[in-house]
Amino acid sequence: MKIVLDTNVVISAVFFGGEPRKILEAVLLKKFNAFATIEIVEEYQEIVDEMINRKQGKLRKDILFPLIKSLNIITAKSKVDICRDPDDNKFLGCAKDSGALYIVSGDKDLLVLKKFGKTKIITARTFCNKYLC
């Protein structure tokens, strides 16, 4: 199954656990095919670096390496401009270009859409309850 993980899910998985961590672990075990673009991966790393700096370096800067290695990184082709937060359009474009069934997100600007083309936009809890728990 193809999925796209929003940055907030990745950050929650790395720093806080819960359902996001279960999803991340499933991606690492190749139970799901997670897709991202270079722009998305850069955002993941930027936010992780900010979080590490706030926590005075308690995690290694390469904490995302296993995830990045597990991702299917694709070239962004589609230009999407429908989200009320323009920065979130990259996740919609990635989902479209990869044929992802789900975008897993905690972002209200994405969740309010509920669906984009054939891609459903759901929370980590909903995804976890449906496929992991």
Tab-separated table of N, CA and C in Angstrom:
chain	number	residue	atom	x	y	z
A	1	MET	N	0.835	-1.172	0.000
A	1	MET	CA	0.000	0.000	0.000
A	1	MET	C	0.883	1.239	0.000
A	2	LYS	N	0.556	2.186	-0.846
A	2	LYS	CA	1.325	3.420	-0.967
A	2	LYS	C	0.738	4.494	-0.052
A	3	ILE	N	1.638	5.149	0.722
A	3	ILE	CA	1.221	6.226	1.613
A	3	ILE	C	2.221	7.374	1.538
A	4	VAL	N	1.766	8.541	1.960
A	4	VAL	CA	2.618	9.716	2.137
A	4	VAL	C	2.459	10.146	3.590
A	5	LEU	N	3.574	10.362	4.259
A	5	LEU	CA	3.550	10.800	5.660
A	5	LEU	C	3.800	12.294	5.739
A	6	ASP	N	2.872	13.004	6.352
A	6	ASP	CA	3.053	14.426	6.596
A	6	ASP	C	4.152	14.597	7.647
A	7	THR	N	4.786	15.740	7.625
A	7	THR	CA	5.894	16.013	8.537
A	7	THR	C	5.487	15.863	9.992
A	8	ASN	N	4.291	16.301	10.346
A	8	ASN	CA	3.895	16.227	11.761
A	8	ASN	C	3.806	14.785	12.248
A	9	VAL	N	3.496	13.858	11.367
A	9	VAL	CA	3.451	12.445	11.746
A	9	VAL	C	4.873	11.928	11.982
A	10	VAL	N	5.789	12.294	11.111
A	10	VAL	CA	7.182	11.877	11.272
A	10	VAL	C	7.760	12.446	12.566
A	11	ILE	N	7.529	13.718	12.814
A	11	ILE	CA	8.055	14.368	14.028
A	11	ILE	C	7.450	13.726	15.271
A	12	SER	N	6.151	13.494	15.257
A	12	SER	CA	5.498	12.846	16.396
A	12	SER	C	6.069	11.453	16.623
A	13	ALA	N	6.322	10.717	15.546
A	13	ALA	CA	6.883	9.369	15.667
A	13	ALA	C	8.262	9.398	16.311
A	14	VAL	N	9.106	10.308	15.855
A	14	VAL	CA	10.487	10.381	16.339
A	14	VAL	C	10.556	10.856	17.788
A	15	PHE	N	9.763	11.854	18.135
A	15	PHE	CA	9.913	12.502	19.437
A	15	PHE	C	8.905	12.067	20.492
A	16	PHE	N	7.741	11.549	20.074
A	16	PHE	CA	6.690	11.317	21.056
A	16	PHE	C	6.118	9.901	21.068
A	17	GLY	N	6.200	9.166	19.970
A	17	GLY	CA	5.716	7.787	19.962
A	17	GLY	C	4.272	7.650	19.523
A	18	GLY	N	3.528	6.782	20.196
A	18	GLY	CA	2.110	6.553	19.904
A	18	GLY	C	1.870	5.965	18.529
A	19	GLU	N	0.696	6.264	17.971
A	19	GLU	CA	0.324	5.739	16.656
A	19	GLU	C	1.315	6.149	15.569
A	20	PRO	N	1.786	7.415	15.569
A	20	PRO	CA	2.766	7.764	14.538
A	20	PRO	C	4.009	6.864	14.554
A	21	ARG	N	4.484	6.503	15.739
A	21	ARG	CA	5.658	5.629	15.800
A	21	ARG	C	5.338	4.241	15.256
A	22	LYS	N	4.132	3.727	15.532
A	22	LYS	CA	3.750	2.420	14.984
A	22	LYS	C	3.760	2.451	13.455
A	23	ILE	N	3.288	3.554	12.889
A	23	ILE	CA	3.270	3.693	11.432
A	23	ILE	C	4.696	3.764	10.896
A	24	LEU	N	5.529	4.563	11.544
A	24	LEU	CA	6.920	4.686	11.121
A	24	LEU	C	7.639	3.339	11.191
A	25	GLU	N	7.412	2.595	12.246
A	25	GLU	CA	8.023	1.268	12.380
A	25	GLU	C	7.544	0.333	11.266
A	26	ALA	N	6.266	0.424	10.917
A	26	ALA	CA	5.731	-0.406	9.832
A	26	ALA	C	6.367	-0.029	8.497
A	27	VAL	N	6.614	1.260	8.290
A	27	VAL	CA	7.298	1.705	7.074
A	27	VAL	C	8.721	1.149	7.053
A	28	LEU	N	9.410	1.212	8.191
A	28	LEU	CA	10.780	0.695	8.265
A	28	LEU	C	10.834	-0.808	7.995
A	29	LEU	N	9.767	-1.510	8.373
A	29	LEU	CA	9.676	-2.952	8.122
A	29	LEU	C	9.114	-3.272	6.735
A	30	LYS	N	8.888	-2.227	5.944
A	30	LYS	CA	8.380	-2.351	4.565
A	30	LYS	C	6.971	-2.941	4.487
A	31	LYS	N	6.166	-2.749	5.550
A	31	LYS	CA	4.772	-3.173	5.498
A	31	LYS	C	3.951	-2.238	4.621
A	32	PHE	N	4.418	-1.004	4.488
A	32	PHE	CA	3.785	0.003	3.636
A	32	PHE	C	4.873	0.658	2.805
A	33	ASN	N	4.509	1.115	1.628
A	33	ASN	CA	5.431	1.843	0.771
A	33	ASN	C	5.185	3.333	0.964
A	34	ALA	N	6.089	3.984	1.668
A	34	ALA	CA	5.955	5.415	1.917
A	34	ALA	C	6.712	6.186	0.842
A	35	PHE	N	6.073	7.227	0.337
A	35	PHE	CA	6.637	8.045	-0.727
A	35	PHE	C	6.880	9.459	-0.230
A	36	ALA	N	7.917	10.083	-0.803
A	36	ALA	CA	8.232	11.482	-0.490
A	36	ALA	C	9.007	12.061	-1.662
A	37	THR	N	9.027	13.374	-1.725
A	37	THR	CA	9.881	14.083	-2.672
A	37	THR	C	11.078	14.621	-1.892
A	38	ILE	N	12.064	15.100	-2.606
A	38	ILE	CA	13.230	15.705	-1.949
A	38	ILE	C	12.773	16.866	-1.055
A	39	GLU	N	11.838	17.661	-1.528
A	39	GLU	CA	11.330	18.798	-0.748
A	39	GLU	C	10.712	18.328	0.569
A	40	ILE	N	9.998	17.243	0.543
A	40	ILE	CA	9.389	16.696	1.761
A	40	ILE	C	10.469	16.189	2.711
A	41	VAL	N	11.438	15.453	2.183
A	41	VAL	CA	12.528	14.942	3.023
A	41	VAL	C	13.293	16.097	3.661
A	42	GLU	N	13.537	17.153	2.889
A	42	GLU	CA	14.228	18.327	3.440
A	42	GLU	C	13.423	18.955	4.578
A	43	GLU	N	12.102	18.996	4.424
A	43	GLU	CA	11.267	19.537	5.500
A	43	GLU	C	11.337	18.644	6.740
A	44	TYR	N	11.270	17.318	6.550
A	44	TYR	CA	11.411	16.412	7.691
A	44	TYR	C	12.692	16.744	8.460
A	45	GLN	N	13.814	16.830	7.726
A	45	GLN	CA	15.113	17.043	8.362
A	45	GLN	C	15.189	18.405	9.034
A	46	GLU	N	14.656	19.426	8.391
A	46	GLU	CA	14.676	20.778	8.956
A	46	GLU	C	13.948	20.825	10.302
A	47	ILE	N	12.791	20.204	10.370
A	47	ILE	CA	12.015	20.223	11.605
A	47	ILE	C	12.672	19.359	12.674
A	48	VAL	N	13.220	18.211	12.284
A	48	VAL	CA	13.940	17.373	13.256
A	48	VAL	C	15.121	18.156	13.834
A	49	ASP	N	15.868	18.838	12.978
A	49	ASP	CA	17.009	19.638	13.459
A	49	ASP	C	16.556	20.701	14.446
A	50	GLU	N	15.434	21.374	14.139
A	50	GLU	CA	14.889	22.383	15.071
A	50	GLU	C	14.529	21.750	16.409
A	51	MET	N	13.890	20.593	16.373
A	51	MET	CA	13.489	19.917	17.607
A	51	MET	C	14.709	19.476	18.414
A	52	ILE	N	15.725	18.960	17.750
A	52	ILE	CA	16.944	18.539	18.441
A	52	ILE	C	17.609	19.740	19.109
A	53	ASN	N	17.655	20.851	18.400
A	53	ASN	CA	18.255	22.061	18.971
A	53	ASN	C	17.486	22.551	20.195
A	54	ARG	N	16.178	22.436	20.162
A	54	ARG	CA	15.364	22.834	21.322
A	54	ARG	C	15.594	21.914	22.515
A	55	LYS	N	15.869	20.654	22.233
A	55	LYS	CA	16.087	19.679	23.310
A	55	LYS	C	17.567	19.552	23.666
A	56	GLN	N	18.369	20.512	23.239
A	56	GLN	CA	19.799	20.559	23.514
A	56	GLN	C	20.533	19.296	23.047
A	57	GLY	N	20.201	18.836	21.862
A	57	GLY	CA	20.966	17.773	21.223
A	57	GLY	C	20.872	16.393	21.837
A	58	LYS	N	19.726	16.008	22.359
A	58	LYS	CA	19.594	14.686	22.980
A	58	LYS	C	19.408	13.563	21.966
A	59	LEU	N	19.203	13.909	20.721
A	59	LEU	CA	19.108	12.915	19.660
A	59	LEU	C	20.169	13.209	18.609
A	60	ARG	N	20.567	12.165	17.918
A	60	ARG	CA	21.540	12.345	16.849
A	60	ARG	C	20.883	12.989	15.641
A	61	LYS	N	21.644	13.813	14.936
A	61	LYS	CA	21.123	14.516	13.766
A	61	LYS	C	20.740	13.560	12.634
A	62	ASP	N	21.278	12.338	12.646
A	62	ASP	CA	20.967	11.390	11.576
A	62	ASP	C	19.833	10.429	11.959
A	63	ILE	N	19.028	10.832	12.930
A	63	ILE	CA	17.923	9.994	13.427
A	63	ILE	C	16.964	9.586	12.301
A	64	LEU	N	16.851	10.407	11.257
A	64	LEU	CA	15.932	10.114	10.158
A	64	LEU	C	16.525	9.180	9.103
A	65	PHE	N	17.810	8.863	9.208
A	65	PHE	CA	18.455	8.057	8.171
A	65	PHE	C	17.709	6.755	7.864
A	66	PRO	N	17.312	5.964	8.863
A	66	PRO	CA	16.578	4.721	8.534
A	66	PRO	C	15.276	4.985	7.770
A	67	LEU	N	14.561	6.038	8.146
A	67	LEU	CA	13.324	6.360	7.435
A	67	LEU	C	13.635	6.777	6.002
A	68	ILE	N	14.577	7.686	5.842
A	68	ILE	CA	14.909	8.170	4.499
A	68	ILE	C	15.338	7.016	3.605
A	69	LYS	N	16.076	6.094	4.161
A	69	LYS	CA	16.518	4.911	3.412
A	69	LYS	C	15.324	4.040	3.005
A	70	SER	N	14.279	4.038	3.803
A	70	SER	CA	13.082	3.225	3.529
A	70	SER	C	12.092	3.893	2.584
A	71	LEU	N	12.211	5.204	2.401
A	71	LEU	CA	11.261	5.928	1.565
A	71	LEU	C	11.485	5.662	0.085
A	72	ASN	N	10.417	5.742	-0.656
A	72	ASN	CA	10.486	5.778	-2.111
A	72	ASN	C	10.511	7.261	-2.480
A	73	ILE	N	11.670	7.759	-2.842
A	73	ILE	CA	11.791	9.191	-3.135
A	73	ILE	C	11.567	9.393	-4.624
A	74	ILE	N	10.576	10.235	-4.911
A	74	ILE	CA	10.191	10.484	-6.298
A	74	ILE	C	10.433	11.947	-6.654
A	75	THR	N	10.469	12.207	-7.937
A	75	THR	CA	10.596	13.580	-8.426
A	75	THR	C	9.210	14.206	-8.471
A	76	ALA	N	9.113	15.405	-7.904
A	76	ALA	CA	7.832	16.123	-7.931
A	76	ALA	C	7.529	16.544	-9.366
A	77	LYS	N	6.351	16.162	-9.854
A	77	LYS	CA	5.941	16.526	-11.205
A	77	LYS	C	4.694	17.401	-11.190
A	78	SER	N	3.740	17.034	-10.355
A	78	SER	CA	2.461	17.751	-10.325
A	78	SER	C	2.561	19.032	-9.512
A	79	LYS	N	1.977	20.068	-10.047
A	79	LYS	CA	1.849	21.330	-9.317
A	79	LYS	C	0.421	21.404	-8.797
A	80	VAL	N	0.287	21.406	-7.488
A	80	VAL	CA	-1.023	21.423	-6.856
A	80	VAL	C	-1.154	22.729	-6.090
A	81	ASP	N	-2.324	23.341	-6.159
A	81	ASP	CA	-2.542	24.611	-5.459
A	81	ASP	C	-3.975	24.665	-4.943
A	82	ILE	N	-4.317	23.732	-4.032
A	82	ILE	CA	-5.682	23.742	-3.507
A	82	ILE	C	-5.754	23.849	-1.987
A	83	CYS	N	-4.641	23.608	-1.315
A	83	CYS	CA	-4.659	23.608	0.153
A	83	CYS	C	-4.640	25.040	0.686
A	84	ARG	N	-5.356	25.283	1.770
A	84	ARG	CA	-5.377	26.634	2.336
A	84	ARG	C	-4.020	27.034	2.909
A	85	ASP	N	-3.152	26.052	3.213
A	85	ASP	CA	-1.757	26.322	3.563
A	85	ASP	C	-0.919	25.878	2.369
A	86	PRO	N	-0.436	26.819	1.566
A	86	PRO	CA	0.285	26.456	0.339
A	86	PRO	C	1.477	25.526	0.573
A	87	ASP	N	2.073	25.560	1.755
A	87	ASP	CA	3.211	24.703	2.058
A	87	ASP	C	2.810	23.224	2.092
A	88	ASP	N	1.539	22.934	2.267
A	88	ASP	CA	1.066	21.549	2.324
A	88	ASP	C	0.767	20.951	0.951
A	89	ASN	N	0.757	21.785	-0.076
A	89	ASN	CA	0.468	21.286	-1.419
A	89	ASN	C	1.475	20.237	-1.882
A	90	LYS	N	2.700	20.284	-1.359
A	90	LYS	CA	3.717	19.306	-1.772
A	90	LYS	C	3.318	17.877	-1.395
A	91	PHE	N	2.574	17.718	-0.307
A	91	PHE	CA	2.121	16.379	0.090
A	91	PHE	C	1.032	15.879	-0.856
A	92	LEU	N	0.175	16.786	-1.285
A	92	LEU	CA	-0.861	16.419	-2.248
A	92	LEU	C	-0.243	16.046	-3.591
A	93	GLY	N	0.734	16.841	-4.028
A	93	GLY	CA	1.422	16.544	-5.278
A	93	GLY	C	2.147	15.208	-5.229
A	94	CYS	N	2.789	14.929	-4.113
A	94	CYS	CA	3.492	13.658	-3.934
A	94	CYS	C	2.507	12.485	-3.981
A	95	ALA	N	1.375	12.658	-3.323
A	95	ALA	CA	0.357	11.599	-3.330
A	95	ALA	C	-0.152	11.355	-4.754
A	96	LYS	N	-0.376	12.419	-5.474
A	96	LYS	CA	-0.852	12.288	-6.859
A	96	LYS	C	0.194	11.592	-7.725
A	97	ASP	N	1.447	12.045	-7.629
A	97	ASP	CA	2.507	11.503	-8.473
A	97	ASP	C	2.855	10.053	-8.130
A	98	SER	N	2.674	9.674	-6.879
A	98	SER	CA	3.017	8.308	-6.462
A	98	SER	C	1.833	7.348	-6.536
A	99	GLY	N	0.631	7.893	-6.666
A	99	GLY	CA	-0.559	7.052	-6.642
A	99	GLY	C	-0.876	6.552	-5.244
A	100	ALA	N	-0.502	7.347	-4.232
A	100	ALA	CA	-0.706	6.934	-2.838
A	100	ALA	C	-2.192	6.808	-2.516
A	101	LEU	N	-2.499	5.805	-1.732
A	101	LEU	CA	-3.866	5.585	-1.280
A	101	LEU	C	-4.213	6.530	-0.124
A	102	TYR	N	-3.191	6.852	0.707
A	102	TYR	CA	-3.414	7.705	1.870
A	102	TYR	C	-2.317	8.743	2.040
A	103	ILE	N	-2.719	9.901	2.544
A	103	ILE	CA	-1.809	10.840	3.198
A	103	ILE	C	-2.156	10.730	4.666
A	104	VAL	N	-1.157	10.421	5.488
A	104	VAL	CA	-1.367	10.313	6.931
A	104	VAL	C	-0.873	11.620	7.538
A	105	SER	N	-1.775	12.322	8.217
A	105	SER	CA	-1.469	13.674	8.671
A	105	SER	C	-2.215	14.025	9.950
A	106	GLY	N	-1.667	14.983	10.666
A	106	GLY	CA	-2.359	15.586	11.794
A	106	GLY	C	-2.656	17.044	11.512
A	107	ASP	N	-2.402	17.480	10.298
A	107	ASP	CA	-2.527	18.875	9.897
A	107	ASP	C	-3.966	19.170	9.470
A	108	LYS	N	-4.607	20.071	10.175
A	108	LYS	CA	-6.007	20.404	9.882
A	108	LYS	C	-6.194	20.945	8.478
A	109	ASP	N	-5.164	21.626	7.949
A	109	ASP	CA	-5.278	22.164	6.594
A	109	ASP	C	-5.356	21.059	5.544
A	110	LEU	N	-4.764	19.915	5.831
A	110	LEU	CA	-4.899	18.760	4.936
A	110	LEU	C	-6.119	17.924	5.286
A	111	LEU	N	-6.322	17.680	6.567
A	111	LEU	CA	-7.430	16.814	6.994
A	111	LEU	C	-8.791	17.341	6.561
A	112	VAL	N	-8.937	18.652	6.501
A	112	VAL	CA	-10.218	19.239	6.105
A	112	VAL	C	-10.592	18.850	4.673
A	113	LEU	N	-9.598	18.536	3.857
A	113	LEU	CA	-9.863	18.128	2.470
A	113	LEU	C	-10.479	16.729	2.391
A	114	LYS	N	-10.135	15.866	3.337
A	114	LYS	CA	-10.614	14.479	3.433
A	114	LYS	C	-10.170	13.593	2.279
A	115	LYS	N	-10.108	14.128	1.083
A	115	LYS	CA	-9.746	13.344	-0.081
A	115	LYS	C	-9.171	14.275	-1.139
A	116	PHE	N	-8.196	13.769	-1.866
A	116	PHE	CA	-7.624	14.504	-2.996
A	116	PHE	C	-7.458	13.500	-4.122
A	117	GLY	N	-8.291	13.611	-5.137
A	117	GLY	CA	-8.290	12.595	-6.179
A	117	GLY	C	-8.672	11.255	-5.567
A	118	LYS	N	-7.809	10.251	-5.757
A	118	LYS	CA	-8.063	8.926	-5.196
A	118	LYS	C	-7.415	8.747	-3.828
A	119	THR	N	-6.748	9.773	-3.335
A	119	THR	CA	-6.021	9.688	-2.070
A	119	THR	C	-6.878	10.174	-0.913
A	120	LYS	N	-7.024	9.343	0.108
A	120	LYS	CA	-7.736	9.737	1.323
A	120	LYS	C	-6.737	10.368	2.282
A	121	ILE	N	-7.189	11.376	2.997
A	121	ILE	CA	-6.333	12.083	3.955
A	121	ILE	C	-6.885	11.784	5.343
A	122	ILE	N	-6.098	11.057	6.139
A	122	ILE	CA	-6.565	10.581	7.437
A	122	ILE	C	-5.513	10.801	8.522
A	123	THR	N	-5.961	10.732	9.755
A	123	THR	CA	-5.059	10.884	10.896
A	123	THR	C	-4.260	9.598	11.120
A	124	ALA	N	-3.194	9.738	11.885
A	124	ALA	CA	-2.383	8.576	12.256
A	124	ALA	C	-3.224	7.582	13.054
A	125	ARG	N	-4.067	8.075	13.924
A	125	ARG	CA	-4.917	7.188	14.729
A	125	ARG	C	-5.845	6.375	13.838
A	126	THR	N	-6.499	7.025	12.896
A	126	THR	CA	-7.406	6.324	11.996
A	126	THR	C	-6.647	5.288	11.171
A	127	PHE	N	-5.497	5.669	10.645
A	127	PHE	CA	-4.692	4.742	9.853
A	127	PHE	C	-4.251	3.557	10.700
A	128	CYS	N	-3.772	3.860	11.881
A	128	CYS	CA	-3.293	2.809	12.789
A	128	CYS	C	-4.437	1.861	13.166
A	129	ASN	N	-5.587	2.399	13.496
A	129	ASN	CA	-6.725	1.568	13.861
A	129	ASN	C	-7.177	0.674	12.700
A	130	LYS	N	-7.059	1.191	11.502
A	130	LYS	CA	-7.503	0.450	10.330
A	130	LYS	C	-6.510	-0.642	9.904
A	131	TYR	N	-5.195	-0.363	10.074
A	131	TYR	CA	-4.208	-1.264	9.500
A	131	TYR	C	-3.195	-1.853	10.489
A	132	LEU	N	-3.063	-1.308	11.680
A	132	LEU	CA	-2.002	-1.768	12.580
A	132	LEU	C	-2.469	-2.215	13.967
A	133	CYS	N	-3.540	-1.684	14.454
A	133	CYS	CA	-3.939	-1.960	15.838
A	133	CYS	C	-5.023	-3.025	15.923
